[in-house]
Structures are given as structure tokens and as C-alpha cells.
PDB file of C-alpha atoms in Angstrom:
ATOM      1  CA  GLY A   1      72.726  -0.853  42.728  1.00  0.00           C
ATOM      2  CA  GLU A   2      73.167  -0.709  46.469  1.00  0.00           C
ATOM      3  CA  ASN A   3      75.292  -3.354  48.133  1.00  0.00           C
ATOM      4  CA  VAL A   4      75.643  -3.919  51.871  1.00  0.00           C
ATOM      5  CA  GLU A   5      78.519  -5.916  53.305  1.00  0.00           C
ATOM      6  CA  GLN A   6      78.432  -7.218  56.863  1.00  0.00           C
ATOM      7  CA  HIS A   7      81.203  -8.554  59.112  1.00  0.00           C
ATOM      8  CA  PRO A   8      81.880 -10.807  60.851  1.00  0.00           C
ATOM      9  CA  SER A   9      79.711 -13.692  59.698  1.00  0.00           C
ATOM     10  CA  THR A  10      79.969 -15.348  63.107  1.00  0.00           C
ATOM     11  CA  LEU A  11      80.807 -13.881  66.496  1.00  0.00           C
ATOM     12  CA  SER A  12      81.209 -15.686  69.793  1.00  0.00           C
ATOM     13  CA  VAL A  13      81.491 -13.718  73.031  1.00  0.00           C
ATOM     14  CA  GLN A  14      81.420 -14.462  76.722  1.00  0.00           C
ATOM     15  CA  GLU A  15      78.330 -13.377  78.623  1.00  0.00           C
ATOM     16  CA  GLY A  16      78.832  -9.830  79.875  1.00  0.00           C
ATOM     17  CA  ASP A  17      81.281  -8.866  77.121  1.00  0.00           C
ATOM     18  CA  SER A  18      80.483  -6.456  74.296  1.00  0.00           C
ATOM     19  CA  ALA A  19      79.751  -7.402  70.698  1.00  0.00           C
ATOM     20  CA  VAL A  20      80.312  -5.222  67.645  1.00  0.00           C
ATOM     21  CA  ILE A  21      78.991  -5.907  64.152  1.00  0.00           C
ATOM     22  CA  LYS A  22      80.013  -3.729  61.203  1.00  0.00           C
ATOM     23  CA  CYS A  23      78.417  -2.955  57.862  1.00  0.00           C
ATOM     24  CA  THR A  24      79.452  -0.936  54.856  1.00  0.00           C
ATOM     25  CA  TYR A  25      77.208   0.322  52.076  1.00  0.00           C
ATOM     26  CA  SER A  26      77.958   1.429  48.553  1.00  0.00           C
ATOM     27  CA  ASP A  27      75.295   4.003  47.613  1.00  0.00           C
ATOM     28  CA  SER A  28      75.822   7.425  49.153  1.00  0.00           C
ATOM     29  CA  ALA A  29      72.100   8.120  48.663  1.00  0.00           C
ATOM     30  CA  SER A  30      71.251   5.643  51.429  1.00  0.00           C
ATOM     31  CA  ASN A  31      69.842   7.475  54.411  1.00  0.00           C
ATOM     32  CA  TYR A  32      68.138   4.901  56.632  1.00  0.00           C
ATOM     33  CA  PHE A  33      69.943   2.056  58.385  1.00  0.00           C
ATOM     34  CA  PRO A  34      67.970  -0.455  60.463  1.00  0.00           C
ATOM     35  CA  TRP A  35      69.205  -3.475  62.369  1.00  0.00           C
ATOM     36  CA  TYR A  36      67.133  -6.639  62.671  1.00  0.00           C
ATOM     37  CA  LYS A  37      67.452  -9.589  65.044  1.00  0.00           C
ATOM     38  CA  GLN A  38      66.277 -12.971  63.822  1.00  0.00           C
ATOM     39  CA  GLU A  39      65.968 -15.990  66.065  1.00  0.00           C
ATOM     40  CA  LEU A  40      65.829 -19.451  64.538  1.00  0.00           C
ATOM     41  CA  GLY A  41      62.609 -19.964  62.615  1.00  0.00           C
ATOM     42  CA  LYS A  42      61.254 -16.543  63.555  1.00  0.00           C
ATOM     43  CA  ARG A  43      60.617 -13.256  61.792  1.00  0.00           C
ATOM     44  CA  PRO A  44      63.225 -10.482  61.626  1.00  0.00           C
ATOM     45  CA  GLN A  45      62.578  -7.996  64.430  1.00  0.00           C
ATOM     46  CA  LEU A  46      63.581  -4.373  64.191  1.00  0.00           C
ATOM     47  CA  ILE A  47      65.802  -3.625  67.192  1.00  0.00           C
ATOM     48  CA  ILE A  48      67.223  -0.208  66.377  1.00  0.00           C
ATOM     49  CA  ASP A  49      67.579   2.115  63.412  1.00  0.00           C
ATOM     50  CA  ILE A  50      69.396   5.314  62.514  1.00  0.00           C
ATOM     51  CA  ARG A  51      68.879   7.991  59.918  1.00  0.00           C
ATOM     52  CA  SER A  52      71.595   9.815  58.060  1.00  0.00           C
ATOM     53  CA  ASN A  53      71.219  13.071  59.957  1.00  0.00           C
ATOM     54  CA  VAL A  54      72.303  11.377  63.184  1.00  0.00           C
ATOM     55  CA  GLY A  55      75.723   9.967  64.077  1.00  0.00           C
ATOM     56  CA  GLU A  56      74.771   7.757  66.999  1.00  0.00           C
ATOM     57  CA  LYS A  57      71.670   6.336  68.645  1.00  0.00           C
ATOM     58  CA  LYS A  58      71.371   4.352  71.828  1.00  0.00           C
ATOM     59  CA  ASP A  59      68.639   2.217  73.367  1.00  0.00           C
ATOM     60  CA  GLN A  60      69.613   0.603  76.676  1.00  0.00           C
ATOM     61  CA  ARG A  61      72.308  -1.993  75.870  1.00  0.00           C
ATOM     62  CA  ILE A  62      72.154  -1.450  72.122  1.00  0.00           C
ATOM     63  CA  ALA A  63      73.730   1.381  70.166  1.00  0.00           C
ATOM     64  CA  VAL A  64      74.274   2.127  66.509  1.00  0.00           C
ATOM     65  CA  THR A  65      76.878   4.472  65.040  1.00  0.00           C
ATOM     66  CA  LEU A  66      76.976   5.869  61.512  1.00  0.00           C
ATOM     67  CA  ASN A  67      79.916   7.308  59.584  1.00  0.00           C
ATOM     68  CA  LYS A  68      78.497   8.767  56.374  1.00  0.00           C
ATOM     69  CA  THR A  69      81.869   9.824  55.023  1.00  0.00           C
ATOM     70  CA  ALA A  70      83.231   6.298  55.244  1.00  0.00           C
ATOM     71  CA  LYS A  71      79.837   4.769  54.421  1.00  0.00           C
ATOM     72  CA  HIS A  72      79.800   2.388  57.331  1.00  0.00           C
ATOM     73  CA  PHE A  73      77.637   1.777  60.370  1.00  0.00           C
ATOM     74  CA  SER A  74      77.982  -0.492  63.368  1.00  0.00           C
ATOM     75  CA  LEU A  75      75.854  -2.223  65.988  1.00  0.00           C
ATOM     76  CA  HIS A  76      77.181  -2.323  69.543  1.00  0.00           C
ATOM     77  CA  ILE A  77      75.693  -4.600  72.187  1.00  0.00           C
ATOM     78  CA  THR A  78      77.026  -4.179  75.707  1.00  0.00           C
ATOM     79  CA  GLU A  79      76.702  -6.548  78.677  1.00  0.00           C
ATOM     80  CA  THR A  80      75.646  -9.371  76.377  1.00  0.00           C
ATOM     81  CA  GLN A  81      73.254 -12.024  77.655  1.00  0.00           C
ATOM     82  CA  PRO A  82      72.543 -15.552  76.355  1.00  0.00           C
ATOM     83  CA  GLU A  83      69.191 -14.332  75.003  1.00  0.00           C
ATOM     84  CA  ASP A  84      71.088 -11.986  72.675  1.00  0.00           C
ATOM     85  CA  SER A  85      72.171 -15.079  70.734  1.00  0.00           C
ATOM     86  CA  ALA A  86      70.605 -14.795  67.259  1.00  0.00           C
ATOM     87  CA  VAL A  87      71.397 -13.738  63.711  1.00  0.00           C
ATOM     88  CA  TYR A  88      71.669  -9.994  63.251  1.00  0.00           C
ATOM     89  CA  PHE A  89      71.118  -8.273  59.899  1.00  0.00           C
ATOM     90  CA  CYS A  90      71.977  -4.731  58.926  1.00  0.00           C
ATOM     91  CA  ALA A  91      70.177  -3.040  56.054  1.00  0.00           C
ATOM     92  CA  ALA A  92      70.182   0.173  54.056  1.00  0.00           C
ATOM     93  CA  SER A  93      67.369   2.046  52.386  1.00  0.00           C
ATOM     94  CA  TRP A  94      66.775   5.323  50.580  1.00  0.00           C
ATOM     95  CA  MET A  95      63.768   7.256  49.397  1.00  0.00           C
ATOM     96  CA  ASP A  96      64.349   7.062  45.637  1.00  0.00           C
ATOM     97  CA  SER A  97      64.533   3.270  45.814  1.00  0.00           C
ATOM     98  CA  SER A  98      60.956   2.837  47.042  1.00  0.00           C
ATOM     99  CA  TYR A  99      62.383   2.477  50.552  1.00  0.00           C
ATOM    100  CA  LYS A 100      63.168  -1.188  49.875  1.00  0.00           C
ATOM    101  CA  LEU A 101      65.652  -2.682  52.313  1.00  0.00           C
ATOM    102  CA  ILE A 102      68.974  -4.030  51.058  1.00  0.00           C
ATOM    103  CA  PHE A 103      70.260  -6.470  53.657  1.00  0.00           C
ATOM    104  CA  GLY A 104      73.704  -7.564  54.689  1.00  0.00           C
ATOM    105  CA  SER A 105      74.467 -11.268  54.814  1.00  0.00           C
ATOM    106  CA  GLY A 106      73.969 -11.557  58.567  1.00  0.00           C
ATOM    107  CA  THR A 107      76.065 -12.187  61.684  1.00  0.00           C
ATOM    108  CA  ARG A 108      75.446 -15.206  63.847  1.00  0.00           C
ATOM    109  CA  LEU A 109      76.062 -14.077  67.438  1.00  0.00           C
ATOM    110  CA  LEU A 110      76.621 -16.666  70.131  1.00  0.00           C
ATOM    111  CA  VAL A 111      76.787 -15.506  73.739  1.00  0.00           C
ATOM    112  CA  ARG A 112      78.418 -18.166  75.903  1.00  0.00           C
ATOM    113  CA  PRO A 113      77.080 -18.366  79.472  1.00  0.00           C
TER     114      PRO A 113
ATOM    115  CA  ASN B   1      46.823  -4.926  67.946  1.00  0.00           C
ATOM    116  CA  ALA B   2      47.361  -7.483  65.195  1.00  0.00           C
ATOM    117  CA  GLY B   3      50.720  -7.381  63.481  1.00  0.00           C
ATOM    118  CA  VAL B   4      51.519  -8.419  59.927  1.00  0.00           C
ATOM    119  CA  MET B   5      49.798 -11.716  59.181  1.00  0.00           C
ATOM    120  CA  GLN B   6      50.965 -14.333  56.726  1.00  0.00           C
ATOM    121  CA  ASN B   7      49.459 -17.642  55.746  1.00  0.00           C
ATOM    122  CA  PRO B   8      50.046 -20.401  55.401  1.00  0.00           C
ATOM    123  CA  ARG B   9      53.000 -20.606  57.780  1.00  0.00           C
ATOM    124  CA  HIS B  10      54.255 -23.759  56.102  1.00  0.00           C
ATOM    125  CA  LEU B  11      53.538 -24.883  52.567  1.00  0.00           C
ATOM    126  CA  VAL B  12      54.680 -28.047  50.834  1.00  0.00           C
ATOM    127  CA  ARG B  13      54.390 -28.305  47.074  1.00  0.00           C
ATOM    128  CA  ARG B  14      55.587 -30.838  44.541  1.00  0.00           C
ATOM    129  CA  ARG B  15      57.626 -29.669  41.582  1.00  0.00           C
ATOM    130  CA  GLY B  16      55.390 -28.133  38.930  1.00  0.00           C
ATOM    131  CA  GLN B  17      52.595 -27.115  41.290  1.00  0.00           C
ATOM    132  CA  GLU B  18      51.556 -23.573  42.132  1.00  0.00           C
ATOM    133  CA  ALA B  19      52.188 -21.837  45.439  1.00  0.00           C
ATOM    134  CA  ARG B  20      50.075 -18.951  46.746  1.00  0.00           C
ATOM    135  CA  LEU B  21      51.339 -16.989  49.707  1.00  0.00           C
ATOM    136  CA  ARG B  22      49.158 -14.409  51.448  1.00  0.00           C
ATOM    137  CA  CYS B  23      50.057 -11.350  53.472  1.00  0.00           C
ATOM    138  CA  SER B  24      47.774  -9.031  55.416  1.00  0.00           C
ATOM    139  CA  PRO B  25      49.548  -5.828  56.471  1.00  0.00           C
ATOM    140  CA  MET B  26      49.099  -4.177  59.819  1.00  0.00           C
ATOM    141  CA  LYS B  27      45.887  -2.223  60.247  1.00  0.00           C
ATOM    142  CA  GLY B  28      46.155   1.108  58.489  1.00  0.00           C
ATOM    143  CA  HIS B  29      49.229   0.122  56.439  1.00  0.00           C
ATOM    144  CA  SER B  30      48.876   0.233  52.669  1.00  0.00           C
ATOM    145  CA  HIS B  31      52.454  -0.563  51.631  1.00  0.00           C
ATOM    146  CA  VAL B  32      53.645  -4.160  51.343  1.00  0.00           C
ATOM    147  CA  TYR B  33      57.124  -5.513  50.609  1.00  0.00           C
ATOM    148  CA  TRP B  34      57.982  -9.141  49.884  1.00  0.00           C
ATOM    149  CA  TYR B  35      61.408 -10.618  50.686  1.00  0.00           C
ATOM    150  CA  ARG B  36      62.845 -14.080  50.159  1.00  0.00           C
ATOM    151  CA  GLN B  37      65.290 -15.781  52.505  1.00  0.00           C
ATOM    152  CA  LEU B  38      67.088 -18.826  51.206  1.00  0.00           C
ATOM    153  CA  PRO B  39      68.385 -21.285  53.830  1.00  0.00           C
ATOM    154  CA  GLU B  40      71.336 -19.859  55.774  1.00  0.00           C
ATOM    155  CA  GLU B  41      71.243 -16.613  53.789  1.00  0.00           C
ATOM    156  CA  GLY B  42      70.078 -13.030  54.166  1.00  0.00           C
ATOM    157  CA  LEU B  43      66.841 -11.495  52.965  1.00  0.00           C
ATOM    158  CA  LYS B  44      66.494 -10.374  49.361  1.00  0.00           C
ATOM    159  CA  PHE B  45      63.962  -7.807  48.209  1.00  0.00           C
ATOM    160  CA  MET B  46      61.446  -9.082  45.668  1.00  0.00           C
ATOM    161  CA  VAL B  47      58.609  -6.601  45.149  1.00  0.00           C
ATOM    162  CA  TYR B  48      56.940  -3.516  46.615  1.00  0.00           C
ATOM    163  CA  LEU B  49      53.217  -2.950  46.233  1.00  0.00           C
ATOM    164  CA  GLN B  50      50.616  -0.430  47.214  1.00  0.00           C
ATOM    165  CA  LYS B  51      46.903  -1.103  46.934  1.00  0.00           C
ATOM    166  CA  GLU B  52      46.176  -2.104  43.318  1.00  0.00           C
ATOM    167  CA  ASN B  53      49.669  -1.063  42.152  1.00  0.00           C
ATOM    168  CA  ILE B  54      53.038  -2.706  41.731  1.00  0.00           C
ATOM    169  CA  ILE B  55      55.563   0.025  42.510  1.00  0.00           C
ATOM    170  CA  ASP B  56      58.899  -1.794  42.291  1.00  0.00           C
ATOM    171  CA  GLU B  57      59.370  -5.353  41.103  1.00  0.00           C
ATOM    172  CA  SER B  58      63.090  -5.122  40.420  1.00  0.00           C
ATOM    173  CA  GLY B  59      63.822  -8.129  42.653  1.00  0.00           C
ATOM    174  CA  MET B  60      61.270 -10.498  41.157  1.00  0.00           C
ATOM    175  CA  PRO B  61      62.430 -13.359  38.951  1.00  0.00           C
ATOM    176  CA  LYS B  62      61.280 -12.678  35.400  1.00  0.00           C
ATOM    177  CA  GLU B  63      59.311 -15.891  35.043  1.00  0.00           C
ATOM    178  CA  ARG B  64      56.846 -17.837  37.200  1.00  0.00           C
ATOM    179  CA  PHE B  65      56.592 -15.205  39.947  1.00  0.00           C
ATOM    180  CA  SER B  66      53.835 -12.613  40.251  1.00  0.00           C
ATOM    181  CA  ALA B  67      52.386 -10.452  42.999  1.00  0.00           C
ATOM    182  CA  GLU B  68      49.253  -8.449  43.585  1.00  0.00           C
ATOM    183  CA  PHE B  69      47.673  -6.331  46.292  1.00  0.00           C
ATOM    184  CA  PRO B  70      43.992  -5.879  45.485  1.00  0.00           C
ATOM    185  CA  LYS B  71      41.759  -3.136  46.805  1.00  0.00           C
ATOM    186  CA  GLU B  72      40.164  -5.632  49.169  1.00  0.00           C
ATOM    187  CA  GLY B  73      41.941  -8.547  50.769  1.00  0.00           C
ATOM    188  CA  PRO B  74      45.519  -9.596  51.340  1.00  0.00           C
ATOM    189  CA  SER B  75      48.557  -9.258  49.119  1.00  0.00           C
ATOM    190  CA  ILE B  76      49.298 -12.459  47.191  1.00  0.00           C
ATOM    191  CA  LEU B  77      52.671 -13.758  46.019  1.00  0.00           C
ATOM    192  CA  ARG B  78      52.141 -16.438  43.404  1.00  0.00           C
ATOM    193  CA  ILE B  79      54.769 -18.886  42.203  1.00  0.00           C
ATOM    194  CA  GLN B  80      53.833 -21.027  39.239  1.00  0.00           C
ATOM    195  CA  GLN B  81      55.448 -24.366  38.371  1.00  0.00           C
ATOM    196  CA  VAL B  82      57.590 -24.419  41.493  1.00  0.00           C
ATOM    197  CA  VAL B  83      61.090 -25.879  41.396  1.00  0.00           C
ATOM    198  CA  ARG B  84      63.306 -27.089  44.264  1.00  0.00           C
ATOM    199  CA  GLY B  85      65.255 -23.816  44.170  1.00  0.00           C
ATOM    200  CA  ASP B  86      62.099 -21.961  45.216  1.00  0.00           C
ATOM    201  CA  SER B  87      62.285 -23.597  48.654  1.00  0.00           C
ATOM    202  CA  ALA B  88      62.798 -20.693  51.038  1.00  0.00           C
ATOM    203  CA  ALA B  89      61.147 -18.539  53.661  1.00  0.00           C
ATOM    204  CA  TYR B  90      59.056 -15.749  52.157  1.00  0.00           C
ATOM    205  CA  PHE B  91      58.491 -12.744  54.378  1.00  0.00           C
ATOM    206  CA  CYS B  92      56.271  -9.778  53.827  1.00  0.00           C
ATOM    207  CA  ALA B  93      56.661  -6.473  55.612  1.00  0.00           C
ATOM    208  CA  SER B  94      54.357  -3.508  55.870  1.00  0.00           C
ATOM    209  CA  SER B  95      55.120   0.143  56.283  1.00  0.00           C
ATOM    210  CA  PRO B  96      53.262   2.522  58.578  1.00  0.00           C
ATOM    211  CA  GLN B  97      52.153   5.473  56.526  1.00  0.00           C
ATOM    212  CA  THR B  98      49.292   5.718  54.086  1.00  0.00           C
ATOM    213  CA  GLY B  99      49.900   8.486  51.493  1.00  0.00           C
ATOM    214  CA  SER B 100      53.642   7.889  51.166  1.00  0.00           C
ATOM    215  CA  PRO B 101      55.760   5.106  52.632  1.00  0.00           C
ATOM    216  CA  SER B 102      57.823   5.459  55.739  1.00  0.00           C
ATOM    217  CA  TYR B 103      61.174   3.895  56.368  1.00  0.00           C
ATOM    218  CA  GLU B 104      60.196   1.455  59.107  1.00  0.00           C
ATOM    219  CA  GLN B 105      59.139  -1.993  57.973  1.00  0.00           C
ATOM    220  CA  TYR B 106      57.596  -4.599  60.231  1.00  0.00           C
ATOM    221  CA  PHE B 107      57.795  -8.213  59.217  1.00  0.00           C
ATOM    222  CA  GLY B 108      55.246 -10.983  59.267  1.00  0.00           C
ATOM    223  CA  PRO B 109      56.068 -14.491  60.571  1.00  0.00           C
ATOM    224  CA  GLY B 110      56.899 -15.754  57.094  1.00  0.00           C
ATOM    225  CA  THR B 111      55.775 -18.658  54.931  1.00  0.00           C
ATOM    226  CA  ARG B 112      58.204 -21.525  54.698  1.00  0.00           C
ATOM    227  CA  LEU B 113      57.853 -23.104  51.284  1.00  0.00           C
ATOM    228  CA  THR B 114      59.245 -26.568  50.721  1.00  0.00           C
ATOM    229  CA  VAL B 115      59.279 -27.989  47.206  1.00  0.00           C
ATOM    230  CA  THR B 116      59.604 -31.765  47.031  1.00  0.00           C
TER     231      THR B 116
END
């Protein structure tokens, strides 16, 4: 079955710096890759997603890149702010799997003021 | 503009009791997914349901766990004879399209189950 690996498990950056989180997936049939942000005790919130027919997508300070050949995708956050501190999860999904999401293990991002 | 609703938000059960978790999808959504999040871990898929049908239960433990999504009312995740290892946050998510599912899933606030 599909497996998603996520690195690093923790990431500490200075406010204003960039943060990059990377994920790899195993099933080449995967064609949808969302990123979720989860604050302590809260629900996962969809922050950006990308489909397999696109190589990059950007939304203000957040961008996601996808390399289908290498089967990896990355989240880039620029000009980080303390409120970006949270746990970030990547996930993969594909049509023949009922669209269920297979999640990575999460990255705890700390933005130091 | 109500989002995905879950109740109760917190549930405490003693070992051996039953837990019932409810999920009401967003208005117009007819696809529900349940995920479990153990403390300090990621989310794991459990089951995918449409109205009156279980579509994919490949992530459900074989015993004690069941799920339903009746024609009327919320989706229910039922855990019989709970054990301490069932303590976790249980999230449901709903998907926007009616005829066939869409990729995007929006999560409810979760039910935090504690087994004492």
C-alpha cells in the first residue's frame, strides 16, 4: 500500500526565515497531495494542495512543489511568523483508493521570535 | 455556513464500556472519512462511508470497531469494550461532491476519547 515519509520531524527557524518540509510517497498512482496545519488540540486545516498535473503552486507565503519522477513533494513557507508554529502534515491520495488520505508523520515547526 | 460537526468533543470511558462518536458532514456533502490520531502521531485512515454504504474499511481494526452512515442523521463510529489503547483523537472529514467524491477533505474538530 501507499506509504508517505515526511522530514524533518522537528524544525526550528528564526522569524523571517524560510522553512522547507519534504515528503516522499511510494505509489506512483498517487495524484493529489494536500498539506495540513494542525495547532495544538485543534483540527487539521487544509492550507494548500497540488495535483499531479501541476509542478508548483503558490498561495502568498506558502508554496508546494511536486516532482512526480522522484515521487517527492515539498512545502515552502517564506517570511515565517510566530503564528506559523504548528505541526504540518503532508498526505497523498489517489482515485482508485477511495480518495482516502495517507498521511506523513508530521513536522513540528517552531518559529522563534 | 456550518462546517463538519463532531460530538462529543471529549469522551471519557472506563475499560469495557462502549464509545459512540458522531459526525455530521458539511451541508451537501455525502462522503465521510474517519481518521484516528494517537498522541504525538499522525492521522491514520479508518473507514470511508457514503450514505447507507461502507465503501472502504481497510483501516478499521477487525474487532470492536464499526461505523455507519444512515440515510438520515450523522455518521457513527462505535467502539465496543474500549481498552486503554483506544485513547486517541478521532477525526471525521467530509468531501464536497455528491455523486462521486472529490479530493478535498475538510475535517471536524475531533472527539478526544480517554479510556480510564
